[in-house]
Tab-separated table of C-alpha atoms in Angstrom:
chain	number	residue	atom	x	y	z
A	1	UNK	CA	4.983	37.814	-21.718
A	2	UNK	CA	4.924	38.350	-25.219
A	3	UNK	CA	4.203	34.640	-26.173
A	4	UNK	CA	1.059	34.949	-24.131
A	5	UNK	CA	-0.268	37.802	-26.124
A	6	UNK	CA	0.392	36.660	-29.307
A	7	UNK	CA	-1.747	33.556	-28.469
A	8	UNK	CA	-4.658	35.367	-27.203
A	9	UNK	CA	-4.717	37.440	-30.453
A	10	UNK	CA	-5.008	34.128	-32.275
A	11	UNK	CA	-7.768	32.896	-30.109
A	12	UNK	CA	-5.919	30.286	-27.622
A	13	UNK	CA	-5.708	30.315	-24.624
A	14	UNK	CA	-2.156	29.749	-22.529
A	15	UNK	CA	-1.535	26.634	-20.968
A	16	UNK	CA	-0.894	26.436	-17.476
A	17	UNK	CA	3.237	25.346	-16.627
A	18	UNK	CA	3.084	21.724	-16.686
A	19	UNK	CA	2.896	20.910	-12.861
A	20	UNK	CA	-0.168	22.670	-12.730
A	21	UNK	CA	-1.724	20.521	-15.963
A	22	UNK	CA	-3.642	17.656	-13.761
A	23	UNK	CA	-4.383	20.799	-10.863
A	24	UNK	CA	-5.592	23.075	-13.437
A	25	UNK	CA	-8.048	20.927	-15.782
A	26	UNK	CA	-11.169	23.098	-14.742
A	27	UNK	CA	-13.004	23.376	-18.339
A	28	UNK	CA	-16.247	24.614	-16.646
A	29	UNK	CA	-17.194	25.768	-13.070
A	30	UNK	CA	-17.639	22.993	-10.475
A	31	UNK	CA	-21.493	22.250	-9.909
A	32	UNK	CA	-21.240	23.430	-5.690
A	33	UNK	CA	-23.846	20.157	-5.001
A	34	UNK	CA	-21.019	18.015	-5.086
A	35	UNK	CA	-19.098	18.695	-1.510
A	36	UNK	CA	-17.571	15.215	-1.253
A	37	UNK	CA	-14.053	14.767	-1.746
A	38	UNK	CA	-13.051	12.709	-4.980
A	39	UNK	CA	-9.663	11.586	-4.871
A	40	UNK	CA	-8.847	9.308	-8.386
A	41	UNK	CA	-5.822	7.664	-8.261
A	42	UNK	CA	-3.977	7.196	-11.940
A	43	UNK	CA	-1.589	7.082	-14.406
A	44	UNK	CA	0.245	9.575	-16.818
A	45	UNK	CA	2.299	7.074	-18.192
A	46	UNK	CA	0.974	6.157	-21.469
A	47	UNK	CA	2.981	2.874	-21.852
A	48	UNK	CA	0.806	1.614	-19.299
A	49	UNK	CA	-2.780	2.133	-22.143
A	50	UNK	CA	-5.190	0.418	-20.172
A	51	UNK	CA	-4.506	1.649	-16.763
A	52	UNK	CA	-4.522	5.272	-18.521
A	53	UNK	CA	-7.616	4.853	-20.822
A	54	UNK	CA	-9.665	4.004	-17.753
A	55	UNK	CA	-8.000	6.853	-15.724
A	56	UNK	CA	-9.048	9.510	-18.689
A	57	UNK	CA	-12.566	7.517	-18.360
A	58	UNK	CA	-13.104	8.364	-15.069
A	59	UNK	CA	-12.059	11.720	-15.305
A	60	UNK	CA	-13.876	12.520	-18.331
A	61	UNK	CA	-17.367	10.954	-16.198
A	62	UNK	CA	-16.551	13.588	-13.435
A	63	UNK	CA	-15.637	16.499	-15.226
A	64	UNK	CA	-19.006	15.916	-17.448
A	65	UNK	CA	-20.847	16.123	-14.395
A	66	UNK	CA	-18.731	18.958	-13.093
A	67	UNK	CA	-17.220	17.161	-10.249
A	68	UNK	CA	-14.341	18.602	-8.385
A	69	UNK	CA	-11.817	15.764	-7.646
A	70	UNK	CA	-8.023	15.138	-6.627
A	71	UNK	CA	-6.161	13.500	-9.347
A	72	UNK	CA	-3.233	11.449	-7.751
A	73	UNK	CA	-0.879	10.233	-10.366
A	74	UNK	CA	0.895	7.352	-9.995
A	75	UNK	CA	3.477	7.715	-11.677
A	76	UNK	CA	6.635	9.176	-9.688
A	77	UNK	CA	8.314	11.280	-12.200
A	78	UNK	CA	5.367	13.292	-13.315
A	79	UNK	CA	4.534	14.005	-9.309
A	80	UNK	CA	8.125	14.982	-9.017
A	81	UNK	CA	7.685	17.622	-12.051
A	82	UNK	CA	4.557	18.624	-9.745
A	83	UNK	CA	6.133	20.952	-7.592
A	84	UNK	CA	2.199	21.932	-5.501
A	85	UNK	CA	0.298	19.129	-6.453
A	86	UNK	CA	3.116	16.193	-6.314
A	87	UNK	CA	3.485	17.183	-2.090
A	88	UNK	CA	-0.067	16.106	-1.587
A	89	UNK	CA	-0.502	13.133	-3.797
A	90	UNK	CA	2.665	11.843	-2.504
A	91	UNK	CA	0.519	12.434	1.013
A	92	UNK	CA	-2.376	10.873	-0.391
A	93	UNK	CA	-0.413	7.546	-1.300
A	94	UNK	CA	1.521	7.292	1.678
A	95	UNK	CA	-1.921	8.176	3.965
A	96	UNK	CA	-4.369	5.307	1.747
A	97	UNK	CA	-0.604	2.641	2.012
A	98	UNK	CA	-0.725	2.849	5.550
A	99	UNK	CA	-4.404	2.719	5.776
A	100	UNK	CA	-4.388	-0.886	3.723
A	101	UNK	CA	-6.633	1.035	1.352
A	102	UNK	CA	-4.801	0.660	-1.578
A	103	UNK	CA	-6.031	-2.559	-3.818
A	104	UNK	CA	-3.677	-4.295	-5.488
A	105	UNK	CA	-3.654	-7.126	-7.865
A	106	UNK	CA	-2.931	-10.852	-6.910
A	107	UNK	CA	-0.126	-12.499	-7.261
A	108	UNK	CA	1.974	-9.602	-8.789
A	109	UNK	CA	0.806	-6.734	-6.089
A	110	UNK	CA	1.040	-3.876	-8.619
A	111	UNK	CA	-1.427	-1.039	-7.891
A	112	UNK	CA	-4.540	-1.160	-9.965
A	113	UNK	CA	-5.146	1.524	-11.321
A	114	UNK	CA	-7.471	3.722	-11.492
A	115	UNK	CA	-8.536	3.601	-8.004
A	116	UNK	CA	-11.667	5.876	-6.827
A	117	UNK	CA	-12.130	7.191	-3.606
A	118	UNK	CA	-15.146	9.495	-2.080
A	119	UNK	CA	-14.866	10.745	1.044
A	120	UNK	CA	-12.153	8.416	1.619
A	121	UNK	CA	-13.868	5.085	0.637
A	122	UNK	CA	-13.183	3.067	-2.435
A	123	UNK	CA	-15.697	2.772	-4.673
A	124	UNK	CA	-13.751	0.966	-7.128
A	125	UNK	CA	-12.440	1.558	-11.094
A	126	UNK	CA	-14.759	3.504	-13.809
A	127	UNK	CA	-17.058	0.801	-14.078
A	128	UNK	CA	-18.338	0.937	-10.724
A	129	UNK	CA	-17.885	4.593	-11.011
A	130	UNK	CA	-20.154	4.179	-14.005
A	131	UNK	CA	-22.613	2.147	-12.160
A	132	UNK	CA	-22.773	4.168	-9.653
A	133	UNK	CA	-24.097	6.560	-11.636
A	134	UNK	CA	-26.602	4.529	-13.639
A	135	UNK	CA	-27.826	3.304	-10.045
A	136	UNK	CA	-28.448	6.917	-9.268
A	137	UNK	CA	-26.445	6.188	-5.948
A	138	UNK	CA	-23.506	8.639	-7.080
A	139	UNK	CA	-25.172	12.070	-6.883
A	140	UNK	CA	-26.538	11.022	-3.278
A	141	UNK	CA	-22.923	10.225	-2.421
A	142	UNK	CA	-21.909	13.228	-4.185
A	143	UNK	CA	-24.008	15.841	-2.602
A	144	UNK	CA	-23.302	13.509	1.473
A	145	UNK	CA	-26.859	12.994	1.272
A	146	UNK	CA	-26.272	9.569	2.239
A	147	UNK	CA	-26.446	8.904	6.364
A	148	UNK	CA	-24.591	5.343	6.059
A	149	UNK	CA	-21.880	7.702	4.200
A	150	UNK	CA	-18.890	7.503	6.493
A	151	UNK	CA	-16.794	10.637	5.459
A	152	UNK	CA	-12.738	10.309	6.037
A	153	UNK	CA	-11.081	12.768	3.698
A	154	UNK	CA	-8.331	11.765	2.645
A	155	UNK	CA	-6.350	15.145	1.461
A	156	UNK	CA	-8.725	17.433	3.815
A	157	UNK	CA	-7.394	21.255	2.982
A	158	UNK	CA	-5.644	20.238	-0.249
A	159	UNK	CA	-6.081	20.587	-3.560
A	160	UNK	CA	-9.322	22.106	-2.915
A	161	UNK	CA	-11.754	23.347	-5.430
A	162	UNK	CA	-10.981	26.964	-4.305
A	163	UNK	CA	-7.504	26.334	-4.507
A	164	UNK	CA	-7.883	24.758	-8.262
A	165	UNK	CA	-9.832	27.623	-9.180
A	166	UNK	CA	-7.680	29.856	-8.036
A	167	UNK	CA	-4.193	28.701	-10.103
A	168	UNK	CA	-6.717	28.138	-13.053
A	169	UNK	CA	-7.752	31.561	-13.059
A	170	UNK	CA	-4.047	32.815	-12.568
A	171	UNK	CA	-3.571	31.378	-16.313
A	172	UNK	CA	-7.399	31.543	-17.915
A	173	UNK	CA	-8.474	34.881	-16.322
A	174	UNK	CA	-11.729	32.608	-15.396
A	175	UNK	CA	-13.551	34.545	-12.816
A	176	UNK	CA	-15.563	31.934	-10.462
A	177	UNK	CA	-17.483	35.186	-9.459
A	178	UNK	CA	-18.538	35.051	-13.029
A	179	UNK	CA	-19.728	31.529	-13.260
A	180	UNK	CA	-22.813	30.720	-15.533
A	181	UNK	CA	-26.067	31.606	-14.264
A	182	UNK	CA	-29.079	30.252	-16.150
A	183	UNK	CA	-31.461	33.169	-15.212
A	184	UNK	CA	-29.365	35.760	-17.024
A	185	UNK	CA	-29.869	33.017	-20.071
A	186	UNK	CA	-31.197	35.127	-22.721
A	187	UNK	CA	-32.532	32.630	-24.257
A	188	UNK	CA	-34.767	31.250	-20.667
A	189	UNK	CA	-34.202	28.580	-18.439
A	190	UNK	CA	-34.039	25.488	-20.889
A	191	UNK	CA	-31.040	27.204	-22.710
A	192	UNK	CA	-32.489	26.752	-26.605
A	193	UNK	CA	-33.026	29.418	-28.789
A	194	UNK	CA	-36.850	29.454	-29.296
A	195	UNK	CA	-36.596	30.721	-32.749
């Protein structure tokens, strides 16, 4: 509507409606290398600071390498505001509760949070997440390179990268037809202006 054009004249932008905030948070293309499903289970709820620092870590670590992943937030009364997204990570808690895959803490049992998944094994919080990484073992995970890799998905068909890409592009107009293309780089392959 109107709204909507009189941000674009100013430069911004639209948001996406808020259930499609955590489905929608494609800032650049998804690099196609990574086919594994990443599910990263979190929180919204700020009150909770650490849980949700480390969930924006992790998030922030995949989206800088341009990894597609499911975020699955924990907590109930943003899935319930999620009216497409909240049906599958509802599915995704129930599937990885009655697969004993969720990890809990001690004595109190709360959910620890994040949780990351690939190809529906744990791999642990952002710090293993980040050593992964530094070990060079995450890209071979990543891309299923890796023959000991046993792949389980654990939301197969849902909340796919297509599917992301397509209700980002309802609110964006990002093309993925248009996506970046480092030979059409007028400036060559490295991306720097020479001059």
């Amino acid at each position: 509507g109107l709204k909507s054009i009189s941000l674009k004249r100013r430069g911004r932008v639209p948001r996406p409606p808020q259930g499609l905030a955590m489905l929608c948070e494609v800032r650049v293309p998804p690099d196609a290398r990574y086919t594994a499903e990443v599910v990263v289970l979190l929180t919204t709820l700020g009150a909770k600071r650490t849980e949700y620092n480390a969930g924006k870590r992790a998030k922030d670590l995949l989206e800088i390498k341009r990894v597609h992943f499911k975020p699955v937030d924990f907590n109930r009364l943003a899935r319930e505001g999620a009216p497409d997204a909240g049906d599958a990570e509802n599915i995704a808690i129930q599937k990885l509760l009655g697969e004993g895959k969720l990890q809990t803490s001690g004595e109190s049992g709360d959910v620890l949070l994040p949780q990351i998944f690939i190809d529906g094994q744990y791999i642990g919080g952002v710090g293993d997440l980040q050593d992964m990484e530094d070990d060079g073992k995450l890209d071979e995970v990543l891309e299923r390179r890796d023959p000991n890799w046993k792949i389980d998905e654990i939301l197969p068909g849902m909340m796919t990268i297509e599917q992301s890409l397509k209700e980002y592009a309802k609110y964006t107009g990002y093309d993925s037809d248009e996506d970046y293309d480092s030979a059409d780089d007028e400036y060559g392959d490295e991306g720097i202006n020479p001059t």
